[in-house]
């Protein structure tokens, strides 16, 4: 199905779910979740995948593999609330959620956004990313400049306060800051009003285009260098 927008109750549903974390409430309101959030999110992913395939952009996904479950895994969590208060989906080079380098779409009452990059990569992948920065600092700086041309910047939320082991002697401040990153992510907010618009597909395609320098740089370091 072509993406026709999320339903008008998508954001209010998550606001209410935050206060009604019970199976009874969720089952009574499941039709809203299925019809106004999960179904449209699946449509969005599959239309994005079709657009990317047509443009030969290496991002794949579908409604079965790409969407995250709304049920939380509470087995080892202190927070025993059974439901997430957001919906999310990932597109990647293979279509798998755990494939390095992804495009992520997030819908919640706290804010909606699209993100791209390498979020909390495994130690081996993180080591490859940091090594690529130091090995070719000019390529790193060129990539960052291209992101800026598209109005994007790398987030530093997960950056270390000190240099990781083996990188203490870097004297280039920009490179020293770059290797402290533990995630390599950029994002763009999505206004709630855009959720109901079929043109949200165009918005996310444009974001993916602007974020592609980061994805291509990271894929080269983590995947293609193996």
CSV table of C-alpha atoms in Angstrom, one decimal:
chain,number,residue,atom,x,y,z
A,1,UNK,CA,0.0,0.0,0.0
A,2,UNK,CA,1.3,3.5,-0.7
A,3,UNK,CA,2.0,5.5,2.4
A,4,UNK,CA,-0.9,7.8,3.1
A,5,UNK,CA,0.1,9.1,6.4
A,6,UNK,CA,-0.1,8.1,10.1
A,7,UNK,CA,-3.5,8.4,11.7
A,8,UNK,CA,-4.6,11.4,13.8
A,9,UNK,CA,-4.5,9.3,16.9
A,10,UNK,CA,-0.9,8.2,16.5
A,11,UNK,CA,0.7,10.7,18.8
A,12,UNK,CA,-2.2,10.8,21.3
A,13,UNK,CA,-2.1,7.0,21.5
A,14,UNK,CA,1.5,7.1,22.8
A,15,UNK,CA,0.6,9.8,25.3
A,16,UNK,CA,-2.2,7.7,26.6
A,17,UNK,CA,-0.1,4.5,26.6
A,18,UNK,CA,2.5,6.2,28.8
A,19,UNK,CA,-0.2,6.3,31.5
A,20,UNK,CA,-2.0,3.1,30.8
A,21,UNK,CA,0.7,0.4,30.8
A,22,UNK,CA,-1.7,-2.5,31.0
A,23,UNK,CA,-2.6,-5.3,28.7
A,24,UNK,CA,-6.3,-4.6,29.1
A,25,UNK,CA,-5.9,-0.9,28.0
A,26,UNK,CA,-3.6,-1.9,25.1
A,27,UNK,CA,-6.0,-4.6,23.8
A,28,UNK,CA,-8.9,-2.2,24.0
A,29,UNK,CA,-7.0,0.3,21.9
A,30,UNK,CA,-5.1,-2.2,19.7
A,31,UNK,CA,-7.1,-1.1,16.6
A,32,UNK,CA,-5.7,2.4,16.9
A,33,UNK,CA,-2.2,1.0,17.1
A,34,UNK,CA,-2.6,-1.4,14.2
A,35,UNK,CA,-4.5,1.0,11.9
A,36,UNK,CA,-3.0,4.4,12.7
A,37,UNK,CA,0.6,3.5,13.6
A,38,UNK,CA,1.9,0.0,12.8
A,39,UNK,CA,0.1,-0.3,9.4
A,40,UNK,CA,1.2,3.1,8.2
A,41,UNK,CA,4.8,2.6,9.4
A,42,UNK,CA,4.9,-0.6,7.4
A,43,UNK,CA,3.6,1.2,4.4
A,44,UNK,CA,6.2,4.0,4.9
A,45,UNK,CA,9.1,1.5,5.1
A,46,UNK,CA,8.1,-0.3,2.0
A,47,UNK,CA,7.5,2.9,0.0
A,48,UNK,CA,10.9,4.1,1.1
A,49,UNK,CA,12.5,0.8,0.1
A,50,UNK,CA,10.9,1.1,-3.3
A,51,UNK,CA,12.1,4.6,-3.7
A,52,UNK,CA,15.6,3.7,-2.6
A,53,UNK,CA,15.7,0.7,-5.0
A,54,UNK,CA,14.7,2.9,-7.9
A,55,UNK,CA,17.4,5.4,-7.1
A,56,UNK,CA,20.0,2.6,-6.4
A,57,UNK,CA,20.4,3.8,-2.8
A,58,UNK,CA,21.7,0.9,-0.8
A,59,UNK,CA,18.9,0.8,1.9
A,60,UNK,CA,16.4,-2.0,2.2
A,61,UNK,CA,13.5,-2.9,4.5
A,62,UNK,CA,10.0,-4.3,4.7
A,63,UNK,CA,7.1,-4.4,7.2
A,64,UNK,CA,8.1,-7.8,8.6
A,65,UNK,CA,11.8,-7.3,9.2
A,66,UNK,CA,12.2,-3.5,9.7
A,67,UNK,CA,9.6,-2.6,12.4
A,68,UNK,CA,10.5,-2.9,16.1
A,69,UNK,CA,8.0,-4.6,18.4
A,70,UNK,CA,6.0,-2.4,20.8
A,71,UNK,CA,6.4,-5.0,23.6
A,72,UNK,CA,9.4,-4.3,25.8
A,73,UNK,CA,11.8,-7.0,26.9
A,74,UNK,CA,11.4,-6.6,30.7
A,75,UNK,CA,13.2,-9.8,31.8
A,76,UNK,CA,16.3,-8.0,33.0
A,77,UNK,CA,15.0,-4.4,33.2
A,78,UNK,CA,14.2,-2.5,36.4
A,79,UNK,CA,11.4,-0.8,34.4
A,80,UNK,CA,8.7,-3.4,34.1
A,81,UNK,CA,6.3,-1.4,31.9
A,82,UNK,CA,5.3,-3.9,29.2
A,83,UNK,CA,5.0,-1.4,26.3
A,84,UNK,CA,7.2,1.0,24.5
A,85,UNK,CA,5.8,4.5,24.0
A,86,UNK,CA,7.2,4.9,20.5
A,87,UNK,CA,7.3,3.2,17.2
A,88,UNK,CA,10.5,2.7,15.2
A,89,UNK,CA,11.7,1.1,12.0
A,90,UNK,CA,15.1,0.5,10.4
A,91,UNK,CA,16.3,0.3,6.8
A,92,UNK,CA,19.8,-1.0,6.2
A,93,UNK,CA,22.0,-2.4,3.3
A,94,UNK,CA,20.7,-5.9,3.8
A,95,UNK,CA,17.3,-5.1,5.4
A,96,UNK,CA,18.4,-6.6,8.8
A,97,UNK,CA,18.1,-4.5,11.9
A,98,UNK,CA,21.6,-5.4,13.1
A,99,UNK,CA,23.4,-4.6,9.9
A,100,UNK,CA,26.0,-1.9,10.4
A,101,UNK,CA,24.9,1.5,9.2
A,102,UNK,CA,21.1,2.3,9.1
A,103,UNK,CA,18.3,4.7,8.5
A,104,UNK,CA,15.9,4.9,11.5
A,105,UNK,CA,12.5,6.4,11.7
A,106,UNK,CA,11.1,7.2,15.2
A,107,UNK,CA,7.5,8.2,16.1
A,108,UNK,CA,6.6,9.2,19.7
A,109,UNK,CA,4.8,11.8,21.8
A,110,UNK,CA,8.2,13.1,22.9
A,111,UNK,CA,9.3,13.9,19.4
A,112,UNK,CA,9.6,12.3,15.9
A,113,UNK,CA,12.7,12.1,13.9
A,114,UNK,CA,14.7,10.3,11.3
A,115,UNK,CA,18.3,9.3,12.1
A,116,UNK,CA,21.1,7.7,10.2
A,117,UNK,CA,24.6,6.3,10.9
A,118,UNK,CA,26.2,3.8,13.3
A,119,UNK,CA,24.5,3.8,16.8
A,120,UNK,CA,26.6,2.2,19.6
A,121,UNK,CA,28.5,-0.1,17.2
A,122,UNK,CA,30.1,-3.3,18.5
A,123,UNK,CA,33.7,-3.0,19.7
A,124,UNK,CA,35.2,-4.3,16.5
A,125,UNK,CA,33.1,-2.0,14.3
A,126,UNK,CA,33.8,1.0,16.6
A,127,UNK,CA,37.6,0.2,16.4
A,128,UNK,CA,37.4,0.2,12.6
A,129,UNK,CA,35.5,3.5,12.6
A,130,UNK,CA,38.1,5.2,14.8
A,131,UNK,CA,41.0,3.7,12.9
A,132,UNK,CA,39.5,5.1,9.6
A,133,UNK,CA,39.3,8.6,11.1
A,134,UNK,CA,43.0,8.6,12.1
A,135,UNK,CA,44.1,6.8,8.9
A,136,UNK,CA,42.4,9.3,6.6
A,137,UNK,CA,41.6,12.5,8.5
A,138,UNK,CA,41.0,14.4,5.3
A,139,UNK,CA,38.3,12.0,4.2
A,140,UNK,CA,36.7,12.3,7.6
A,141,UNK,CA,36.7,16.1,7.5
A,142,UNK,CA,35.3,16.0,3.9
A,143,UNK,CA,32.5,13.8,5.0
A,144,UNK,CA,31.6,16.1,7.9
A,145,UNK,CA,31.6,19.1,5.6
A,146,UNK,CA,29.2,17.3,3.2
A,147,UNK,CA,26.9,16.6,6.1
A,148,UNK,CA,27.0,20.3,7.0
A,149,UNK,CA,26.1,21.2,3.4
A,150,UNK,CA,22.9,19.2,4.0
A,151,UNK,CA,22.2,21.0,7.3
A,152,UNK,CA,23.3,18.0,9.4
A,153,UNK,CA,25.9,17.5,12.1
A,154,UNK,CA,27.2,14.5,14.0
A,155,UNK,CA,25.7,14.1,17.5
A,156,UNK,CA,28.0,13.8,20.4
A,157,UNK,CA,25.6,12.5,23.0
A,158,UNK,CA,27.7,9.3,23.5
A,159,UNK,CA,31.1,10.9,23.2
A,160,UNK,CA,33.7,9.9,25.8
A,161,UNK,CA,35.2,12.7,27.9
A,162,UNK,CA,38.7,11.4,27.4
A,163,UNK,CA,40.6,9.9,24.5
A,164,UNK,CA,40.1,6.1,24.1
A,165,UNK,CA,43.2,4.0,24.7
A,166,UNK,CA,45.7,4.3,22.0
A,167,UNK,CA,44.5,7.7,20.8
A,168,UNK,CA,45.9,10.0,23.5
A,169,UNK,CA,48.6,11.6,21.4
A,170,UNK,CA,46.4,13.0,18.6
A,171,UNK,CA,47.2,16.8,18.3
A,172,UNK,CA,44.4,17.7,15.8
A,173,UNK,CA,41.5,18.8,18.0
A,174,UNK,CA,38.9,17.9,15.4
A,175,UNK,CA,40.2,14.4,15.0
A,176,UNK,CA,40.7,14.0,18.7
A,177,UNK,CA,37.1,14.9,19.3
A,178,UNK,CA,36.0,12.5,16.5
A,179,UNK,CA,37.6,9.4,17.9
A,180,UNK,CA,36.0,10.1,21.3
A,181,UNK,CA,32.6,9.3,19.7
A,182,UNK,CA,31.0,6.0,20.6
A,183,UNK,CA,28.2,6.5,18.1
A,184,UNK,CA,28.3,8.2,14.7
A,185,UNK,CA,24.8,9.5,14.1
A,186,UNK,CA,23.0,12.4,12.5
A,187,UNK,CA,19.3,13.2,12.7
A,188,UNK,CA,16.5,15.5,11.5
A,189,UNK,CA,13.3,16.2,13.4
A,190,UNK,CA,9.9,15.4,12.0
A,191,UNK,CA,7.1,17.8,12.9
A,192,UNK,CA,4.0,16.1,14.2
A,193,UNK,CA,2.0,17.8,11.4
A,194,UNK,CA,4.1,16.0,8.8
A,195,UNK,CA,3.1,12.5,10.1
A,196,UNK,CA,-0.2,12.7,8.4
A,197,UNK,CA,1.2,13.7,5.1
A,198,UNK,CA,2.1,11.3,2.2
A,199,UNK,CA,5.0,13.8,1.5
A,200,UNK,CA,6.7,12.4,4.6
A,201,UNK,CA,8.2,9.9,2.3
A,202,UNK,CA,9.9,12.7,0.3
A,203,UNK,CA,11.1,14.3,3.6
A,204,UNK,CA,12.9,11.1,4.6
A,205,UNK,CA,14.3,10.4,1.2
A,206,UNK,CA,15.8,13.9,1.2
A,207,UNK,CA,17.2,13.2,4.7
A,208,UNK,CA,18.7,9.9,3.6
A,209,UNK,CA,20.4,11.7,0.6
A,210,UNK,CA,21.9,14.3,3.0
A,211,UNK,CA,23.0,11.7,5.4
A,212,UNK,CA,24.5,9.4,2.8
A,213,UNK,CA,28.1,10.7,3.1
A,214,UNK,CA,28.1,9.4,6.7
A,215,UNK,CA,26.7,6.0,5.8
A,216,UNK,CA,29.1,5.6,2.8
A,217,UNK,CA,32.1,6.6,4.9
A,218,UNK,CA,31.1,4.2,7.7
A,219,UNK,CA,30.3,1.3,5.4
A,220,UNK,CA,33.7,1.7,3.8
A,221,UNK,CA,35.4,1.5,7.2
A,222,UNK,CA,33.3,-1.2,8.8
A,223,UNK,CA,32.0,-3.5,6.0
A,224,UNK,CA,33.9,-3.0,2.8
A,225,UNK,CA,37.3,-3.0,4.6
A,226,UNK,CA,36.8,-6.5,6.0
